mmCIF file with all atom_site columns, C-alpha atoms in Angstrom:
data_model
loop_
_atom_site.group_PDB
_atom_site.id
_atom_site.type_symbol
_atom_site.label_atom_id
_atom_site.label_alt_id
_atom_site.label_comp_id
_atom_site.label_asym_id
_atom_site.label_entity_id
_atom_site.label_seq_id
_atom_site.pdbx_PDB_ins_code
_atom_site.Cartn_x
_atom_site.Cartn_y
_atom_site.Cartn_z
_atom_site.occupancy
_atom_site.B_iso_or_equiv
_atom_site.pdbx_formal_charge
_atom_site.auth_seq_id
_atom_site.auth_comp_id
_atom_site.auth_asym_id
_atom_site.auth_atom_id
_atom_site.pdbx_PDB_model_num
ATOM 1   C CA . MET A 1 1   ? 26.689  -8.834  30.368  1.00 0.00 ? 1   MET A CA 1
ATOM 2   C CA . SER A 1 2   ? 24.030  -9.106  26.768  1.00 0.00 ? 2   SER A CA 1
ATOM 3   C CA . VAL A 1 3   ? 24.446  -6.961  24.091  1.00 0.00 ? 3   VAL A CA 1
ATOM 4   C CA . SER A 1 4   ? 21.804  -6.531  21.563  1.00 0.00 ? 4   SER A CA 1
ATOM 5   C CA . CYS A 1 5   ? 21.860  -5.837  18.272  1.00 0.00 ? 5   CYS A CA 1
ATOM 6   C CA . LEU A 1 6   ? 20.003  -5.674  14.754  1.00 0.00 ? 6   LEU A CA 1
ATOM 7   C CA . CYS A 1 7   ? 21.361  -8.883  12.406  1.00 0.00 ? 7   CYS A CA 1
ATOM 8   C CA . PRO A 1 8   ? 20.973  -7.134  8.148   1.00 0.00 ? 8   PRO A CA 1
ATOM 9   C CA . ASP A 1 9   ? 17.997  -9.479  7.513   1.00 0.00 ? 9   ASP A CA 1
ATOM 10  C CA . THR A 1 10  ? 16.078  -7.335  10.705  1.00 0.00 ? 10  THR A CA 1
ATOM 11  C CA . ALA A 1 11  ? 17.926  -4.280  9.609   1.00 0.00 ? 11  ALA A CA 1
ATOM 12  C CA . LEU A 1 12  ? 16.810  -4.795  6.425   1.00 0.00 ? 12  LEU A CA 1
ATOM 13  C CA . PHE A 1 13  ? 12.505  -5.954  7.512   1.00 0.00 ? 13  PHE A CA 1
ATOM 14  C CA . LEU A 1 14  ? 12.825  -2.682  8.923   1.00 0.00 ? 14  LEU A CA 1
ATOM 15  C CA . ALA A 1 15  ? 13.918  -0.433  6.353   1.00 0.00 ? 15  ALA A CA 1
ATOM 16  C CA . LEU A 1 16  ? 10.432  -2.406  4.545   1.00 0.00 ? 16  LEU A CA 1
ATOM 17  C CA . GLY A 1 17  ? 8.071   0.322   6.302   1.00 0.00 ? 17  GLY A CA 1
ATOM 18  C CA . TYR A 1 18  ? 9.599   3.262   4.600   1.00 0.00 ? 18  TYR A CA 1
ATOM 19  C CA . MET A 1 19  ? 9.880   2.009   1.578   1.00 0.00 ? 19  MET A CA 1
ATOM 20  C CA . ARG A 1 20  ? 7.501   3.151   -2.222  1.00 0.00 ? 20  ARG A CA 1
ATOM 21  C CA . LEU A 1 21  ? 5.414   0.959   -3.274  1.00 0.00 ? 21  LEU A CA 1
ATOM 22  C CA . PRO A 1 22  ? 6.848   0.217   -6.166  1.00 0.00 ? 22  PRO A CA 1
ATOM 23  C CA . GLU A 1 23  ? 9.814   -0.739  -3.446  1.00 0.00 ? 23  GLU A CA 1
ATOM 24  C CA . LEU A 1 24  ? 7.792   -3.026  -1.629  1.00 0.00 ? 24  LEU A CA 1
ATOM 25  C CA . LEU A 1 25  ? 6.139   -5.060  -5.038  1.00 0.00 ? 25  LEU A CA 1
ATOM 26  C CA . ALA A 1 26  ? 10.128  -5.206  -6.228  1.00 0.00 ? 26  ALA A CA 1
ATOM 27  C CA . TYR A 1 27  ? 11.094  -7.174  -2.774  1.00 0.00 ? 27  TYR A CA 1
ATOM 28  C CA . TRP A 1 28  ? 8.030   -9.162  -2.843  1.00 0.00 ? 28  TRP A CA 1
ATOM 29  C CA . ARG A 1 29  ? 9.383   -11.124 -6.090  1.00 0.00 ? 29  ARG A CA 1
ATOM 30  C CA . ILE A 1 30  ? 12.984  -10.931 -5.128  1.00 0.00 ? 30  ILE A CA 1
ATOM 31  C CA . CYS A 1 31  ? 12.751  -13.959 -2.356  1.00 0.00 ? 31  CYS A CA 1
ATOM 32  C CA . ARG A 1 32  ? 10.335  -16.379 -0.449  1.00 0.00 ? 32  ARG A CA 1
ATOM 33  C CA . LEU A 1 33  ? 11.582  -14.900 2.631   1.00 0.00 ? 33  LEU A CA 1
ATOM 34  C CA . LEU A 1 34  ? 11.217  -11.285 1.760   1.00 0.00 ? 34  LEU A CA 1
ATOM 35  C CA . GLY A 1 35  ? 7.810   -11.680 -0.720  1.00 0.00 ? 35  GLY A CA 1
ATOM 36  C CA . GLU A 1 36  ? 6.231   -13.312 2.689   1.00 0.00 ? 36  GLU A CA 1
ATOM 37  C CA . ALA A 1 37  ? 7.488   -10.864 5.182   1.00 0.00 ? 37  ALA A CA 1
ATOM 38  C CA . VAL A 1 38  ? 6.263   -7.571  2.363   1.00 0.00 ? 38  VAL A CA 1
ATOM 39  C CA . ALA A 1 39  ? 2.825   -9.556  2.130   1.00 0.00 ? 39  ALA A CA 1
ATOM 40  C CA . GLY A 1 40  ? 2.121   -10.413 5.891   1.00 0.00 ? 40  GLY A CA 1
ATOM 41  C CA . ASP A 1 41  ? 3.145   -7.094  7.462   1.00 0.00 ? 41  ASP A CA 1
ATOM 42  C CA . LEU A 1 42  ? -0.260  -5.182  7.401   1.00 0.00 ? 42  LEU A CA 1
ATOM 43  C CA . HIS A 1 43  ? 1.721   -1.895  8.289   1.00 0.00 ? 43  HIS A CA 1
ATOM 44  C CA . LEU A 1 44  ? 3.327   -1.592  5.279   1.00 0.00 ? 44  LEU A CA 1
ATOM 45  C CA . TRP A 1 45  ? -0.178  -1.806  3.329   1.00 0.00 ? 45  TRP A CA 1
ATOM 46  C CA . ARG A 1 46  ? -2.270  0.656   5.866   1.00 0.00 ? 46  ARG A CA 1
ATOM 47  C CA . ARG A 1 47  ? -0.940  4.090   3.636   1.00 0.00 ? 47  ARG A CA 1
ATOM 48  C CA . LEU A 1 48  ? -0.331  3.610   0.496   1.00 0.00 ? 48  LEU A CA 1
ATOM 49  C CA . ALA A 1 49  ? 0.570   6.109   -2.743  1.00 0.00 ? 49  ALA A CA 1
ATOM 50  C CA . VAL A 1 50  ? 0.763   5.052   -6.382  1.00 0.00 ? 50  VAL A CA 1
ATOM 51  C CA . GLU A 1 51  ? 3.260   7.036   -8.066  1.00 0.00 ? 51  GLU A CA 1
ATOM 52  C CA . ARG A 1 52  ? 5.343   6.556   -11.831 1.00 0.00 ? 52  ARG A CA 1
ATOM 53  C CA . PRO A 1 53  ? 4.947   4.243   -13.557 1.00 0.00 ? 53  PRO A CA 1
ATOM 54  C CA . LEU A 1 54  ? 3.080   1.798   -11.269 1.00 0.00 ? 54  LEU A CA 1
ATOM 55  C CA . SER A 1 55  ? 0.074   4.275   -12.076 1.00 0.00 ? 55  SER A CA 1
ATOM 56  C CA . GLY A 1 56  ? 0.333   4.039   -15.456 1.00 0.00 ? 56  GLY A CA 1
ATOM 57  C CA . TRP A 1 57  ? -0.874  0.369   -16.039 1.00 0.00 ? 57  TRP A CA 1
ATOM 58  C CA . LEU A 1 58  ? -3.224  0.817   -12.826 1.00 0.00 ? 58  LEU A CA 1
ATOM 59  C CA . THR A 1 59  ? -6.637  -0.242  -13.028 1.00 0.00 ? 59  THR A CA 1
ATOM 60  C CA . ASP A 1 60  ? -10.406 -0.353  -9.876  1.00 0.00 ? 60  ASP A CA 1
ATOM 61  C CA . GLN A 1 61  ? -9.086  -4.618  -10.206 1.00 0.00 ? 61  GLN A CA 1
ATOM 62  C CA . VAL A 1 62  ? -5.682  -3.891  -9.794  1.00 0.00 ? 62  VAL A CA 1
ATOM 63  C CA . LEU A 1 63  ? -5.980  -1.240  -7.280  1.00 0.00 ? 63  LEU A CA 1
ATOM 64  C CA . LEU A 1 64  ? -8.848  -3.692  -5.100  1.00 0.00 ? 64  LEU A CA 1
ATOM 65  C CA . LYS A 1 65  ? -5.703  -5.638  -5.070  1.00 0.00 ? 65  LYS A CA 1
ATOM 66  C CA . LEU A 1 66  ? -3.088  -3.847  -3.855  1.00 0.00 ? 66  LEU A CA 1
ATOM 67  C CA . THR A 1 67  ? -5.569  -2.423  -1.336  1.00 0.00 ? 67  THR A CA 1
ATOM 68  C CA . ALA A 1 68  ? -6.673  -5.986  -0.212  1.00 0.00 ? 68  ALA A CA 1
ATOM 69  C CA . ARG A 1 69  ? -3.167  -6.144  1.200   1.00 0.00 ? 69  ARG A CA 1
ATOM 70  C CA . ALA A 1 70  ? -4.627  -3.981  3.901   1.00 0.00 ? 70  ALA A CA 1
ATOM 71  C CA . GLU A 1 71  ? -7.398  -6.575  5.181   1.00 0.00 ? 71  GLU A CA 1
ATOM 72  C CA . GLY A 1 72  ? -9.663  -3.809  5.719   1.00 0.00 ? 72  GLY A CA 1
ATOM 73  C CA . THR A 1 73  ? -7.073  -1.693  8.059   1.00 0.00 ? 73  THR A CA 1
ATOM 74  C CA . LEU A 1 74  ? -6.417  0.713   4.824   1.00 0.00 ? 74  LEU A CA 1
ATOM 75  C CA . ARG A 1 75  ? -5.907  4.484   6.184   1.00 0.00 ? 75  ARG A CA 1
ATOM 76  C CA . SER A 1 76  ? -4.491  6.345   3.191   1.00 0.00 ? 76  SER A CA 1
ATOM 77  C CA . LEU A 1 77  ? -4.676  6.092   -0.956  1.00 0.00 ? 77  LEU A CA 1
ATOM 78  C CA . ARG A 1 78  ? -2.561  8.453   -2.781  1.00 0.00 ? 78  ARG A CA 1
ATOM 79  C CA . LEU A 1 79  ? -2.790  7.945   -6.390  1.00 0.00 ? 79  LEU A CA 1
ATOM 80  C CA . PHE A 1 80  ? -0.916  10.487  -8.476  1.00 0.00 ? 80  PHE A CA 1
ATOM 81  C CA . GLY A 1 81  ? -1.115  10.677  -12.307 1.00 0.00 ? 81  GLY A CA 1
ATOM 82  C CA . CYS A 1 82  ? -3.567  7.537   -12.786 1.00 0.00 ? 82  CYS A CA 1
ATOM 83  C CA . LEU A 1 83  ? -6.231  7.065   -15.659 1.00 0.00 ? 83  LEU A CA 1
ATOM 84  C CA . HIS A 1 84  ? -7.557  4.036   -15.429 1.00 0.00 ? 84  HIS A CA 1
ATOM 85  C CA . GLU A 1 85  ? -9.117  4.343   -11.934 1.00 0.00 ? 85  GLU A CA 1
ATOM 86  C CA . SER A 1 86  ? -12.995 5.179   -11.591 1.00 0.00 ? 86  SER A CA 1
ATOM 87  C CA . ASP A 1 87  ? -14.915 6.451   -9.025  1.00 0.00 ? 87  ASP A CA 1
ATOM 88  C CA . ALA A 1 88  ? -16.552 3.417   -9.239  1.00 0.00 ? 88  ALA A CA 1
ATOM 89  C CA . GLY A 1 89  ? -13.261 1.491   -8.507  1.00 0.00 ? 89  GLY A CA 1
ATOM 90  C CA . LEU A 1 90  ? -12.036 4.282   -5.231  1.00 0.00 ? 90  LEU A CA 1
ATOM 91  C CA . LEU A 1 91  ? -16.336 3.682   -4.101  1.00 0.00 ? 91  LEU A CA 1
ATOM 92  C CA . ARG A 1 92  ? -14.899 0.403   -4.039  1.00 0.00 ? 92  ARG A CA 1
ATOM 93  C CA . VAL A 1 93  ? -12.195 0.625   -1.862  1.00 0.00 ? 93  VAL A CA 1
ATOM 94  C CA . VAL A 1 94  ? -13.769 2.771   0.360   1.00 0.00 ? 94  VAL A CA 1
ATOM 95  C CA . GLU A 1 95  ? -16.767 0.541   1.364   1.00 0.00 ? 95  GLU A CA 1
ATOM 96  C CA . HIS A 1 96  ? -13.364 -2.578  1.369   1.00 0.00 ? 96  HIS A CA 1
ATOM 97  C CA . ASN A 1 97  ? -11.687 -0.142  4.264   1.00 0.00 ? 97  ASN A CA 1
ATOM 98  C CA . PRO A 1 98  ? -13.911 0.907   6.504   1.00 0.00 ? 98  PRO A CA 1
ATOM 99  C CA . ARG A 1 99  ? -10.907 2.648   8.315   1.00 0.00 ? 99  ARG A CA 1
ATOM 100 C CA . VAL A 1 100 ? -9.933  4.838   5.382   1.00 0.00 ? 100 VAL A CA 1
ATOM 101 C CA . THR A 1 101 ? -9.484  8.570   6.218   1.00 0.00 ? 101 THR A CA 1
ATOM 102 C CA . GLU A 1 102 ? -7.566  9.538   3.342   1.00 0.00 ? 102 GLU A CA 1
ATOM 103 C CA . VAL A 1 103 ? -8.154  9.222   -0.906  1.00 0.00 ? 103 VAL A CA 1
ATOM 104 C CA . LEU A 1 104 ? -6.910  11.428  -3.299  1.00 0.00 ? 104 LEU A CA 1
ATOM 105 C CA . GLY A 1 105 ? -7.042  10.311  -6.503  1.00 0.00 ? 105 GLY A CA 1
ATOM 106 C CA . GLY A 1 106 ? -6.050  12.359  -9.452  1.00 0.00 ? 106 GLY A CA 1
ATOM 107 C CA . PHE A 1 107 ? -7.414  15.616  -9.412  1.00 0.00 ? 107 PHE A CA 1
ATOM 108 C CA . ARG A 1 108 ? -9.836  14.529  -7.070  1.00 0.00 ? 108 ARG A CA 1
ATOM 109 C CA . ARG A 1 109 ? -9.985  14.782  -3.354  1.00 0.00 ? 109 ARG A CA 1
ATOM 110 C CA . VAL A 1 110 ? -12.406 12.992  -1.168  1.00 0.00 ? 110 VAL A CA 1
ATOM 111 C CA . VAL A 1 111 ? -11.753 12.282  2.994   1.00 0.00 ? 111 VAL A CA 1
ATOM 112 C CA . VAL A 1 112 ? -14.116 9.965   4.830   1.00 0.00 ? 112 VAL A CA 1
ATOM 113 C CA . SER A 1 113 ? -15.044 11.347  8.082   1.00 0.00 ? 113 SER A CA 1
ATOM 114 C CA . SER A 1 114 ? -15.239 8.786   10.209  1.00 0.00 ? 114 SER A CA 1
ATOM 115 C CA . ASN A 1 115 ? -18.848 10.211  11.450  1.00 0.00 ? 115 ASN A CA 1
#
């Protein structure tokens, strides 16, 4: 009889999908194994929500680098309290991620149709 169980590291990798962006970035830097898991899993980067304190230093350039992790598969981007991103920066993100269906930035909401 075979008994399967989740090893702690397997459970941790599954938990990565439920973490907010600050935690993902922290795990990315904790150790090489976790960093590779975070950087290499496109699913973790498909839906991004940038909140405080990260929103205070987010620029168009940093936003483009973060969303590039999705390798063109970004679906949703929510920016809360971001003061330094521009419409041009958001447009670049959308151009690099043709599958994006929702962008929420500041007090403006942009929904990209798939037509």
